[in-house]
Short mmCIF file of C-alpha atoms in Angstrom, two decimals:
data_model
loop_
_atom_site.label_atom_id
_atom_site.label_comp_id
_atom_site.label_asym_id
_atom_site.label_seq_id
_atom_site.Cartn_x
_atom_site.Cartn_y
_atom_site.Cartn_z
CA MET A 17 49.24 -84.06 -43.58
CA LYS A 18 46.76 -85.75 -41.48
CA GLN A 19 47.13 -84.18 -37.59
CA TYR A 20 46.24 -85.78 -34.41
CA LEU A 21 46.30 -85.35 -30.86
CA ILE A 22 47.15 -86.90 -27.57
CA GLY A 23 45.71 -86.89 -24.26
CA ILE A 24 47.29 -88.00 -21.26
CA ASP A 25 45.44 -89.09 -18.30
CA ASN A 26 47.07 -90.07 -14.92
CA GLY A 27 44.18 -90.79 -12.98
CA GLY A 28 44.36 -92.55 -9.73
CA SER A 29 44.12 -95.88 -10.54
CA THR A 30 45.26 -96.56 -14.13
CA THR A 31 47.93 -94.03 -16.03
CA LYS A 32 46.67 -93.69 -19.95
CA ALA A 33 47.38 -92.26 -23.27
CA ALA A 34 45.67 -91.73 -26.26
CA VAL A 35 45.93 -90.65 -29.96
CA PHE A 36 42.60 -88.97 -31.19
CA ASP A 37 41.87 -86.95 -34.64
CA LEU A 38 40.86 -84.19 -34.90
CA LYS A 39 36.78 -85.27 -34.92
CA GLY A 40 37.58 -86.27 -31.21
CA ARG A 41 37.89 -89.99 -32.82
CA GLU A 42 39.92 -92.58 -30.28
CA ILE A 43 42.34 -93.85 -32.70
CA ILE A 44 44.29 -96.04 -30.02
CA SER A 45 44.62 -95.89 -26.22
CA ALA A 46 47.09 -97.33 -23.78
CA GLY A 47 46.93 -97.80 -20.38
CA ARG A 48 49.24 -99.07 -17.47
CA ARG A 49 48.67 -99.31 -13.42
CA ILE A 50 51.28 -97.89 -11.43
CA PRO A 51 51.94 -99.66 -8.91
CA LEU A 52 51.16 -97.58 -5.47
CA ILE A 53 52.76 -97.47 -2.25
CA GLU A 54 50.94 -97.76 0.87
CA PRO A 55 53.58 -98.04 3.50
CA CYS A 56 50.28 -97.84 6.69
CA ALA A 57 46.49 -97.41 6.47
CA GLY A 58 45.45 -94.31 5.24
CA ARG A 59 48.83 -93.89 3.34
CA VAL A 60 49.04 -93.56 -0.68
CA GLU A 61 52.30 -92.70 -3.04
CA ARG A 62 53.33 -93.54 -6.01
CA ASP A 63 57.62 -93.08 -6.87
CA LEU A 64 57.23 -89.96 -9.56
CA ASN A 65 60.24 -91.04 -11.52
CA GLU A 66 57.91 -94.12 -12.14
CA VAL A 67 55.09 -92.06 -12.95
CA TRP A 68 57.12 -89.95 -15.50
CA LYS A 69 59.24 -93.13 -16.87
CA THR A 70 55.57 -95.17 -17.39
CA ASN A 71 53.96 -91.43 -18.66
CA ALA A 72 56.69 -91.25 -21.47
CA GLU A 73 56.67 -95.30 -22.19
CA LEU A 74 53.18 -95.14 -22.90
CA ILE A 75 53.69 -91.82 -25.15
CA LYS A 76 55.45 -93.58 -27.18
CA GLU A 77 53.62 -96.81 -27.44
CA VAL A 78 50.25 -94.98 -29.10
CA ILE A 79 52.30 -92.99 -31.19
CA HIS A 80 53.78 -96.62 -32.66
CA LYS A 81 50.05 -97.96 -32.90
CA ALA A 82 49.06 -95.96 -34.28
CA GLY A 83 51.14 -95.32 -37.15
CA ILE A 84 51.66 -91.98 -36.96
CA ASP A 85 54.90 -89.80 -38.44
CA PRO A 86 55.68 -87.26 -35.18
CA GLN A 87 55.22 -84.74 -36.80
CA GLU A 88 51.86 -85.16 -37.22
CA ILE A 89 51.02 -84.74 -33.65
CA ALA A 90 49.76 -81.23 -33.45
CA GLY A 91 49.61 -81.14 -29.54
CA LEU A 92 49.44 -83.20 -26.46
CA GLY A 93 46.68 -82.57 -23.63
CA LEU A 94 47.47 -83.69 -20.07
CA THR A 95 45.00 -84.87 -16.83
CA GLY A 96 45.08 -85.78 -13.88
CA TYR A 97 43.39 -86.48 -10.53
CA GLY A 98 42.79 -83.23 -8.13
CA ASN A 99 45.38 -82.43 -5.68
CA GLY A 100 47.56 -84.86 -4.36
CA ILE A 101 50.80 -83.29 -4.32
CA CYS A 102 53.77 -83.45 -5.80
CA LEU A 103 57.37 -82.08 -4.83
CA VAL A 104 60.67 -81.27 -6.39
CA ASP A 105 64.03 -79.85 -6.03
CA ARG A 106 65.43 -76.61 -8.09
CA ASP A 107 66.82 -79.24 -10.46
CA GLY A 108 63.20 -81.16 -11.10
CA ASN A 109 64.09 -83.75 -8.99
CA PRO A 110 61.16 -85.44 -6.62
CA VAL A 111 62.35 -84.83 -2.90
CA TYR A 112 59.13 -87.06 -1.61
CA ASN A 113 56.53 -89.72 -3.49
CA GLY A 114 53.38 -87.86 -5.06
CA ILE A 115 50.80 -88.19 -3.00
CA VAL A 116 47.85 -89.56 -4.59
CA SER A 117 43.64 -87.86 -3.93
CA SER A 118 42.42 -90.49 -2.13
CA ASP A 119 45.48 -90.88 0.78
CA ASN A 120 43.47 -90.41 3.81
CA ARG A 121 46.21 -88.89 6.43
CA ALA A 122 44.97 -85.85 7.23
CA ALA A 123 41.70 -86.94 7.83
CA ASP A 124 42.18 -86.30 11.64
CA LEU A 125 43.87 -82.44 10.53
CA CYS A 126 41.47 -81.51 8.47
CA GLU A 127 38.64 -82.54 11.34
CA ARG A 128 40.83 -80.49 13.48
CA LEU A 129 41.51 -76.97 11.76
CA VAL A 130 37.48 -77.37 11.02
CA GLU A 131 36.97 -77.63 14.83
CA ASN A 132 39.29 -74.58 15.10
CA GLY A 133 37.54 -72.54 12.62
CA VAL A 134 40.19 -72.26 9.88
CA GLN A 135 37.95 -73.30 7.87
CA ASP A 136 35.62 -70.98 8.21
CA GLN A 137 38.01 -68.53 7.75
CA VAL A 138 39.44 -69.02 4.13
CA TYR A 139 35.42 -70.51 3.12
CA HIS A 140 34.94 -67.30 1.51
CA LEU A 141 38.34 -67.22 -0.39
CA THR A 142 38.95 -70.56 -1.45
CA TYR A 143 34.45 -72.25 -1.82
CA GLN A 144 36.51 -75.50 -0.74
CA GLU A 145 36.04 -77.31 2.35
CA PHE A 146 38.37 -79.45 3.54
CA TRP A 147 39.80 -82.70 2.74
CA PRO A 148 42.39 -84.86 3.07
CA ALA A 149 44.15 -85.20 0.37
CA GLN A 150 43.55 -81.98 -0.58
CA THR A 151 47.37 -80.31 -1.31
CA ALA A 152 46.59 -77.35 1.23
CA MET A 153 45.82 -80.24 3.77
CA LEU A 154 48.80 -82.28 2.67
CA MET A 155 51.16 -79.04 3.12
CA VAL A 156 49.90 -78.59 6.69
CA TRP A 157 50.43 -82.22 7.72
CA LEU A 158 53.85 -82.36 6.18
CA LYS A 159 55.06 -78.92 7.54
CA GLU A 160 53.74 -81.18 11.23
CA ASN A 161 55.35 -84.12 10.72
CA TYR A 162 57.77 -83.94 7.94
CA PRO A 163 58.58 -80.32 7.90
CA ASP A 164 62.82 -81.20 6.45
CA ILE A 165 60.27 -82.22 3.05
CA LEU A 166 59.15 -79.30 2.57
CA GLU A 167 62.02 -77.10 3.54
CA LYS A 168 63.80 -78.99 0.52
CA THR A 169 60.83 -78.22 -1.84
CA ASP A 170 61.57 -75.57 -4.06
CA CYS A 171 58.25 -76.06 -6.01
CA ILE A 172 54.74 -77.65 -5.52
CA LEU A 173 53.00 -79.06 -8.04
CA SER A 174 49.57 -81.80 -9.34
CA ILE A 175 50.52 -84.70 -10.91
CA LYS A 176 49.75 -83.16 -14.36
CA ASP A 177 52.43 -80.19 -13.53
CA PHE A 178 54.35 -82.38 -12.94
CA ILE A 179 54.45 -84.63 -16.35
CA ARG A 180 53.94 -80.90 -18.01
CA MET A 181 57.48 -79.87 -16.66
CA LYS A 182 59.08 -83.09 -17.25
CA LEU A 183 57.68 -83.05 -20.46
CA THR A 184 58.75 -78.68 -21.98
CA GLY A 185 60.34 -78.06 -18.26
CA ARG A 186 58.05 -75.29 -17.16
CA ARG A 187 56.93 -75.80 -14.00
CA CYS A 188 52.95 -73.69 -13.57
CA TYR A 189 49.40 -74.51 -12.96
CA GLU A 190 46.19 -73.76 -14.65
CA LEU A 191 43.32 -72.29 -12.47
CA THR A 192 40.90 -75.01 -12.96
CA GLU A 193 42.96 -77.18 -10.88
CA MET A 194 44.15 -74.17 -8.45
CA THR A 195 41.26 -73.31 -7.24
CA CYS A 196 40.69 -76.26 -5.97
CA THR A 197 43.24 -77.00 -3.43
CA GLY A 198 42.24 -74.83 -1.01
CA LEU A 199 45.19 -71.98 -1.37
CA MET A 200 44.20 -69.58 -4.19
CA ASN A 201 41.58 -66.71 -3.57
CA ILE A 202 38.56 -68.22 -6.45
CA HIS A 203 38.00 -63.83 -6.45
CA THR A 204 41.19 -62.57 -7.24
CA HIS A 205 43.07 -65.55 -9.07
CA GLU A 206 45.84 -65.57 -6.76
CA PHE A 207 47.82 -67.42 -4.04
CA ASP A 208 46.35 -65.13 -0.95
CA ASP A 209 48.54 -64.55 2.01
CA VAL A 210 45.24 -64.50 4.31
CA ILE A 211 44.33 -68.04 3.14
CA PHE A 212 48.66 -69.27 3.71
CA ARG A 213 48.96 -67.72 7.00
CA ALA A 214 45.58 -69.32 8.68
CA LEU A 215 46.68 -72.51 7.28
CA GLY A 216 50.15 -71.45 8.67
CA LEU A 217 52.17 -71.84 5.28
CA GLU A 218 53.42 -68.75 4.94
CA ASP A 219 56.84 -69.35 3.98
CA CYS A 220 55.53 -71.76 1.62
CA ARG A 221 53.94 -69.13 -0.47
CA SER A 222 57.21 -68.68 -2.52
CA LYS A 223 57.05 -72.41 -3.50
CA MET A 224 53.71 -72.35 -5.63
CA PRO A 225 54.29 -72.20 -9.61
CA GLU A 226 53.70 -69.30 -12.02
CA TYR A 227 50.51 -69.29 -14.60
CA THR A 228 48.97 -70.79 -17.90
CA GLY A 229 45.86 -70.44 -19.37
CA VAL A 230 43.77 -73.80 -20.05
CA THR A 231 43.30 -73.88 -23.53
CA GLU A 232 46.97 -72.15 -23.92
CA ILE A 233 50.29 -73.29 -25.19
CA SER A 234 52.11 -73.91 -21.44
CA GLY A 235 55.48 -74.79 -23.42
CA THR A 236 57.03 -77.23 -25.45
CA VAL A 237 58.44 -80.64 -25.94
CA THR A 238 62.20 -80.88 -25.21
CA GLU A 239 65.02 -82.38 -26.96
CA GLU A 240 65.41 -84.81 -23.57
CA ALA A 241 61.75 -85.32 -23.42
CA ALA A 242 61.78 -86.40 -26.76
CA ALA A 243 64.52 -88.59 -26.95
CA GLN A 244 62.12 -90.63 -23.71
CA THR A 245 58.41 -90.16 -25.27
CA GLY A 246 59.10 -90.58 -29.29
CA LEU A 247 57.46 -86.68 -29.39
CA ALA A 248 58.89 -84.28 -32.10
CA PRO A 249 60.68 -81.75 -29.69
CA GLY A 250 58.78 -78.61 -30.08
CA THR A 251 55.95 -80.42 -29.79
CA PRO A 252 53.48 -77.57 -27.69
CA VAL A 253 51.67 -79.51 -24.81
CA ALA A 254 48.59 -76.94 -23.70
CA GLY A 255 47.68 -75.66 -20.53
CA SER A 256 44.34 -78.66 -20.14
CA CYS A 257 42.80 -78.69 -17.13
CA TYR A 258 42.28 -81.27 -14.14
CA ASP A 259 40.08 -84.80 -14.34
CA VAL A 260 36.87 -82.94 -13.16
CA ASN A 261 37.07 -81.07 -15.48
CA ALA A 262 38.11 -82.74 -18.62
CA CYS A 263 35.50 -85.07 -18.47
CA ALA A 264 33.19 -83.33 -18.81
CA MET A 265 34.32 -81.28 -21.06
CA ALA A 266 34.60 -84.56 -23.16
CA SER A 267 31.10 -85.12 -22.09
CA GLY A 268 29.80 -81.84 -23.87
CA ILE A 269 28.96 -80.26 -21.00
CA LEU A 270 28.18 -76.45 -22.07
CA ASP A 271 25.65 -75.63 -19.81
CA ASP A 272 23.37 -74.98 -15.91
CA ASP A 273 21.04 -77.92 -16.88
CA THR A 274 22.71 -80.66 -17.54
CA LEU A 275 24.74 -83.21 -14.37
CA CYS A 276 27.87 -84.64 -15.07
CA MET A 277 28.27 -88.14 -13.19
CA ILE A 278 32.06 -89.44 -13.77
CA ALA A 279 31.94 -92.98 -12.67
CA GLY A 280 36.17 -93.66 -11.98
CA THR A 281 39.02 -94.31 -8.98
CA TRP A 282 36.23 -90.96 -7.96
CA SER A 283 32.44 -90.90 -7.84
CA ILE A 284 32.72 -86.92 -9.49
CA ASN A 285 29.46 -85.51 -9.99
CA GLU A 286 29.21 -81.52 -11.20
CA VAL A 287 27.55 -79.18 -12.39
CA LEU A 288 28.39 -75.65 -14.04
CA SER A 289 27.50 -72.92 -11.85
CA LYS A 290 27.27 -68.99 -13.09
CA GLU A 291 27.09 -68.56 -8.97
CA LEU A 292 29.74 -68.59 -6.28
CA VAL A 293 27.34 -71.03 -3.98
CA ASP A 294 27.26 -71.01 -0.20
CA GLY A 295 27.53 -74.16 1.90
CA ALA A 296 28.66 -75.82 -1.80
CA ASN A 297 31.91 -78.66 -0.94
CA SER A 298 34.00 -78.05 -3.79
CA ILE A 299 33.43 -74.55 -6.45
CA ALA A 300 36.42 -73.63 -8.48
CA GLU A 301 36.89 -72.48 -12.37
CA SER A 302 36.10 -74.21 -14.92
CA TYR A 303 37.63 -74.63 -18.85
CA LYS A 304 34.85 -72.56 -20.05
CA PRO A 305 34.67 -68.73 -19.24
CA GLY A 306 31.87 -66.95 -17.32
CA TYR A 307 30.97 -70.75 -15.81
CA TYR A 308 32.46 -71.89 -12.23
CA ILE A 309 31.92 -76.25 -11.50
CA MET A 310 30.66 -77.19 -8.53
CA GLU A 311 31.41 -80.91 -7.29
CA GLU A 312 30.61 -83.27 -4.96
CA SER A 313 33.19 -86.39 -5.24
CA SER A 314 34.71 -88.54 -3.39
CA PRO A 315 36.94 -92.14 -3.53
CA THR A 316 33.39 -94.25 -4.22
CA SER A 317 33.06 -95.83 -7.32
CA ALA A 318 34.99 -98.33 -9.51
CA GLY A 319 37.63 -98.93 -7.30
CA ASN A 320 35.38 -100.98 -5.12
CA PHE A 321 34.57 -103.40 -7.87
CA GLU A 322 37.99 -104.27 -9.14
CA TRP A 323 38.81 -105.02 -5.72
CA PHE A 324 35.97 -107.05 -5.58
CA ILE A 325 37.70 -108.68 -8.53
CA GLU A 326 40.62 -109.00 -7.70
CA LYS A 327 39.92 -110.75 -4.02
CA LEU A 328 36.90 -112.53 -4.74
CA MET A 329 36.98 -113.94 -8.40
CA GLU A 330 41.07 -114.18 -9.61
CA PRO A 331 42.31 -115.68 -6.93
CA ASP A 332 40.75 -119.11 -7.70
CA ARG A 333 41.16 -118.38 -11.52
CA LYS A 334 44.96 -116.60 -12.56
CA GLY A 335 45.58 -115.34 -15.63
CA THR A 336 41.66 -114.38 -16.54
CA ASP A 337 41.29 -112.16 -18.69
CA LYS A 338 39.90 -109.35 -16.82
CA THR A 339 36.56 -108.79 -19.52
CA VAL A 340 35.94 -112.04 -18.67
CA PHE A 341 34.80 -111.02 -15.30
CA TYR A 342 33.69 -108.17 -16.11
CA ASP A 343 30.82 -110.08 -18.54
CA GLU A 344 30.42 -112.93 -15.65
CA CYS A 345 29.62 -109.55 -13.24
CA ASN A 346 27.44 -107.79 -15.66
CA LYS A 347 25.03 -111.28 -15.90
CA MET A 348 25.46 -111.92 -12.80
CA ALA A 349 24.22 -108.40 -11.66
CA GLU A 350 21.37 -108.75 -14.48
CA GLU A 351 19.69 -111.83 -13.34
CA ILE A 352 18.38 -110.45 -10.04
CA ARG A 353 15.96 -108.02 -9.81
CA PRO A 354 16.52 -104.98 -7.44
CA GLU A 355 14.01 -106.56 -5.40
CA GLU A 356 14.80 -109.84 -5.03
CA SER A 357 18.00 -109.19 -3.35
CA ASN A 358 18.36 -106.83 0.37
CA VAL A 359 22.43 -107.08 0.28
CA VAL A 360 23.60 -103.82 1.34
CA PHE A 361 27.64 -102.73 0.15
CA VAL A 362 28.76 -99.94 1.46
CA PRO A 363 31.72 -98.85 -1.33
CA TYR A 364 34.16 -97.28 1.83
CA LEU A 365 36.98 -99.19 0.41
CA PHE A 366 39.16 -96.36 -0.32
CA ALA A 367 37.92 -93.79 2.03
CA SER A 368 34.79 -92.31 3.30
CA ALA A 369 31.66 -90.17 1.57
CA THR A 370 30.00 -89.54 4.63
CA ASN A 371 32.13 -90.09 7.88
CA PRO A 372 35.90 -89.97 8.01
CA ASP A 373 36.27 -92.66 9.71
CA ALA A 374 33.90 -95.15 7.91
CA LYS A 375 35.11 -98.31 6.55
CA ALA A 376 33.51 -100.44 3.85
CA ALA A 377 31.21 -102.73 4.39
CA PHE A 378 28.60 -105.65 2.77
CA PHE A 379 24.97 -105.49 5.13
CA ASN A 380 22.37 -108.17 5.55
CA LEU A 381 24.42 -110.84 4.66
CA GLU A 382 22.54 -114.73 4.51
CA SER A 383 23.71 -118.02 4.45
CA TYR A 384 21.73 -118.13 1.33
CA HIS A 385 23.81 -115.39 -0.89
CA GLY A 386 26.42 -115.71 -3.74
CA ARG A 387 28.49 -113.45 -5.46
CA GLU A 388 25.31 -112.45 -7.73
CA HIS A 389 23.65 -110.76 -5.03
CA MET A 390 27.16 -109.16 -3.96
CA VAL A 391 27.73 -108.19 -7.17
CA ARG A 392 24.22 -106.55 -7.58
CA ALA A 393 25.13 -104.90 -4.25
CA VAL A 394 28.51 -103.42 -5.36
CA TYR A 395 27.03 -102.09 -8.22
CA GLU A 396 23.79 -100.37 -6.24
CA GLY A 397 25.89 -99.11 -3.47
CA VAL A 398 28.58 -97.45 -5.78
CA ALA A 399 25.39 -95.66 -7.92
CA PHE A 400 23.98 -94.90 -4.23
CA SER A 401 27.16 -93.58 -2.81
CA ALA A 402 26.88 -91.19 -6.48
CA MET A 403 23.12 -90.16 -5.42
CA LEU A 404 24.38 -88.90 -1.99
CA HIS A 405 26.51 -86.72 -3.34
CA VAL A 406 24.01 -85.59 -6.59
CA ASN A 407 21.51 -85.05 -3.48
CA ARG A 408 23.76 -82.34 -1.86
CA LEU A 409 24.51 -81.16 -5.42
CA ILE A 410 20.55 -80.51 -5.12
CA GLU A 411 20.21 -79.12 -1.93
CA SER A 412 22.40 -76.76 -2.88
CA GLY A 413 20.32 -75.13 -5.40
CA ARG A 414 20.57 -77.27 -8.72
CA HIS A 415 18.41 -78.41 -10.40
CA PHE A 416 18.80 -80.63 -13.88
CA SER A 417 17.03 -82.09 -16.89
CA ARG A 418 19.06 -84.45 -17.64
CA ALA A 419 22.85 -86.54 -16.76
CA LYS A 420 25.02 -87.86 -18.71
CA LEU A 421 27.72 -90.08 -17.66
CA SER A 422 31.17 -91.65 -18.35
CA GLY A 423 34.48 -93.35 -16.90
CA GLY A 424 34.83 -96.95 -17.14
CA ILE A 425 31.15 -97.85 -15.61
CA THR A 426 29.85 -97.02 -18.88
CA ARG A 427 31.01 -100.70 -20.43
CA SER A 428 28.09 -101.69 -18.30
CA GLU A 429 25.38 -101.28 -19.82
CA VAL A 430 23.14 -102.79 -16.58
CA TRP A 431 25.69 -100.60 -14.27
CA ALA A 432 24.60 -97.56 -16.57
CA GLN A 433 21.00 -98.48 -15.88
CA ILE A 434 21.01 -98.99 -12.47
CA PHE A 435 21.79 -95.08 -12.34
CA CYS A 436 19.38 -94.23 -14.63
CA ASP A 437 16.82 -95.90 -12.40
CA MET A 438 18.38 -94.52 -9.49
CA LEU A 439 18.29 -90.58 -11.34
CA GLN A 440 14.70 -90.78 -12.89
CA MET A 441 16.26 -88.78 -15.68
CA PRO A 442 17.34 -89.79 -18.96
CA LEU A 443 20.98 -90.28 -19.46
CA GLU A 444 23.26 -90.08 -21.62
CA VAL A 445 26.47 -92.16 -21.73
CA SER A 446 29.28 -90.38 -23.74
CA GLU A 447 30.63 -92.69 -26.72
CA ALA A 448 34.53 -91.77 -25.44
CA MET A 449 35.99 -94.33 -23.58
CA GLU A 450 38.86 -92.06 -22.36
CA PRO A 451 36.95 -88.90 -21.38
CA GLY A 452 39.92 -87.66 -19.54
CA ALA A 453 42.11 -88.12 -22.17
CA LEU A 454 39.89 -86.67 -24.72
CA GLY A 455 39.00 -83.79 -22.79
CA ALA A 456 42.81 -82.91 -22.27
CA ALA A 457 43.23 -83.50 -26.38
CA MET A 458 40.01 -81.06 -26.72
CA CYS A 459 42.75 -78.22 -24.78
CA ALA A 460 44.62 -78.92 -26.94
CA ALA A 461 43.11 -78.52 -30.69
CA VAL A 462 42.27 -75.32 -29.13
CA ALA A 463 45.54 -74.39 -28.26
CA GLY A 464 47.08 -75.14 -30.89
CA GLY A 465 44.19 -73.05 -33.17
CA ALA A 466 41.82 -76.44 -34.36
CA TYR A 467 39.24 -74.38 -32.42
CA ARG A 468 38.61 -71.25 -32.15
CA ASP A 469 37.37 -72.24 -28.66
CA VAL A 470 35.66 -74.68 -26.22
CA ASP A 471 32.19 -75.08 -27.16
CA GLU A 472 33.48 -75.74 -31.33
CA ALA A 473 35.71 -78.09 -29.68
CA VAL A 474 32.72 -79.92 -28.53
CA GLU A 475 30.62 -79.39 -31.43
CA HIS A 476 33.52 -81.31 -33.35
CA MET A 477 34.87 -83.58 -30.86
CA VAL A 478 32.14 -84.59 -28.53
CA HIS A 479 29.85 -87.70 -29.82
CA MET A 480 27.62 -89.78 -27.72
CA LYS A 481 27.00 -93.11 -27.50
CA LYS A 482 23.36 -94.29 -26.68
CA THR A 483 20.27 -92.09 -23.95
CA TYR A 484 19.24 -94.41 -21.49
CA TYR A 485 15.12 -93.72 -20.21
CA PRO A 486 14.53 -94.43 -16.13
CA ASP A 487 12.18 -96.94 -15.63
CA PRO A 488 10.08 -95.79 -13.06
CA GLU A 489 8.72 -99.22 -11.01
CA LYS A 490 12.35 -99.02 -10.97
CA GLY A 491 12.82 -95.67 -9.71
CA ALA A 492 10.77 -96.29 -6.44
CA VAL A 493 12.24 -100.80 -5.73
CA TYR A 494 15.56 -97.81 -5.56
CA GLU A 495 14.02 -95.50 -3.20
CA LYS A 496 12.92 -97.44 -1.10
CA LYS A 497 16.50 -99.17 -1.19
CA PHE A 498 18.25 -95.95 -0.36
CA GLU A 499 17.12 -95.63 2.47
CA THR A 500 18.41 -98.79 3.51
CA TYR A 501 21.65 -98.24 2.34
CA LYS A 502 21.41 -94.54 4.61
CA ARG A 503 20.51 -96.49 7.22
CA ALA A 504 23.10 -98.87 6.76
CA LEU A 505 25.94 -95.56 6.45
CA LYS A 506 24.19 -94.13 10.26
CA ALA A 507 25.18 -97.67 11.20
CA LEU A 508 28.74 -96.87 10.69
CA ASP A 509 28.96 -94.12 12.90
CA PHE A 510 28.32 -96.14 15.26
CA PHE A 511 31.37 -98.32 14.32
CA CYS A 512 33.91 -96.41 13.34
CA GLY A 513 36.36 -94.93 15.41
CA GLY A 514 39.98 -95.49 14.82
CA GLU A 515 43.47 -94.62 15.23
CA GLY A 516 45.90 -92.02 13.31
CA THR A 517 47.30 -93.00 10.30
CA VAL A 518 51.05 -90.80 10.81
CA CYS A 519 53.51 -93.12 10.78
#
C-alpha cells in the first residue's frame, strides 16, 4: 500500500493543508484565509472555533482531492506561526480569541519591561528579546488588562498545539516553539520559576502543557476528530515544530553556513548555530540535534504586497483572479530598472522592524509616478526589510556563503532576483510551494519511521527548484538605495509616536 503524509500550516494570513508522498512531492494542497478580528488598532485575533473548523475542512478536502484512502496516510505533521497565544479551559474550549503573531497590543508593555530591566533579568535564561506578540508578553498583557480571562484558562497553547489538541485530545508543546516564547529556560528545557517570577506570572506556571519531541508521535487522531476531518482514527500526529523551523527543514538547512530566508506573511531570516550568541534577537532550539536556530524576523513581508493588490488593484476589477494581478505586478516591476526609480516603500503595514510605533509609508512620490513605480518600491522595500534582519545576524557574528529562499515570494522570479542581487550571493529557491506544510510532513515521516532522522528526511524529501546568481552592478545600485531606505526609517522616528492599543 502506498503511503502519504499530510502537513498542516496555520499561517498568519492563510491556513494550508497539503498531501505529500514519502519523497516530499506535493500531491495536492488547499488553503483558506480565516477572517481576522481586529477590534482596534494593533489587535489581531481569530475565532479559534472557526480555526478548527477550517482545519478540519481543509484536511477533508485534500484527502478527497488527492483521491487517497485515509488508511494510506502514514502520519500528519503540524506547524504554524510562532508565539501568539491560544487559551483553553478544562474541557478544551477557547476562553478567548486566538491572538495572532502580528498582534501589536503589547508594544508599550515591552518597552516598559525593557526599561525596568526585566528583559535583562531573564535574557540569559531565554535568549529572547521581548516583542509584542511573544507568548510571555501576551500573558503579562492579559494579566494586566483581562485577568479574568487568565483565571478561566486551564492551558496555554500555540496555534499548532491547539490543532493537535483538537486532533488527538492531548495538550502538549515541543521545544522549538517553547524556547522562543520567552517562558522557557533554554539551558534546562524547563519552565523556570525565575522567569515566571520576573514577569509576575507565578500563578500561570501550572497552565503550561506537557512535552513531546519534534520527531516523536505526540498522539493519534480520535474518533471524534476522524469524523470531522476524514482521517482514519489512530492516524499518528507528529510533535512537529513551528514555522520558522519547519520552513528551514523544508529548505534542507543542515549546517551553520547557509542563510535561510522565508518570505511569507513574516520576513523570517535565520541560521543554525552551535552556540548561544549574546545580543541575538531570538535563539531557540532547532529541529536538528546539537544546533540552535537564530532568528531575525518581523511581519514586514508579502502581506504588504497583498495589501497593495487588494487596495490598489482589485477594487476596480472585482472578480479577477489574483494570479492575473501577480503577473501584472511582476511585469511592471521588471520593466523598471532599480536605478530608474527613487520611490521608497517602508513595509510596516502590520508592524515595524525598527521603531515599534513606525507605520508604513511611501517616500519620494512625484506626479509622474504610477503603479509600476509603487510595485517596484514594494518589492524592494520588503527585500530591504529582510536585509535589515540579515545584517543583524551578520553583526552577531554569523557568516554565510549561500542562501535559500522559500515562501510565497518565490513564485516571482523578479522578486527572487531582487533578493539575490541585494544579498550578492547565490540564492537557491525551494521547489516546495508550501514549505511549512512540507517541514511538518517531514517531522511525520521521521516520527512514523519512514526515515531514521531529519538528515535522512532532508536527503529524500527536499528538492530545490532554481539557483539565482547575483548581478554585481545591480548590487551596487541596491547598496546605495539601501542607504536611502535607512534614511526613510530615521525619518519615521520623527513622525511616529501614538497612543496605546488597549480597547
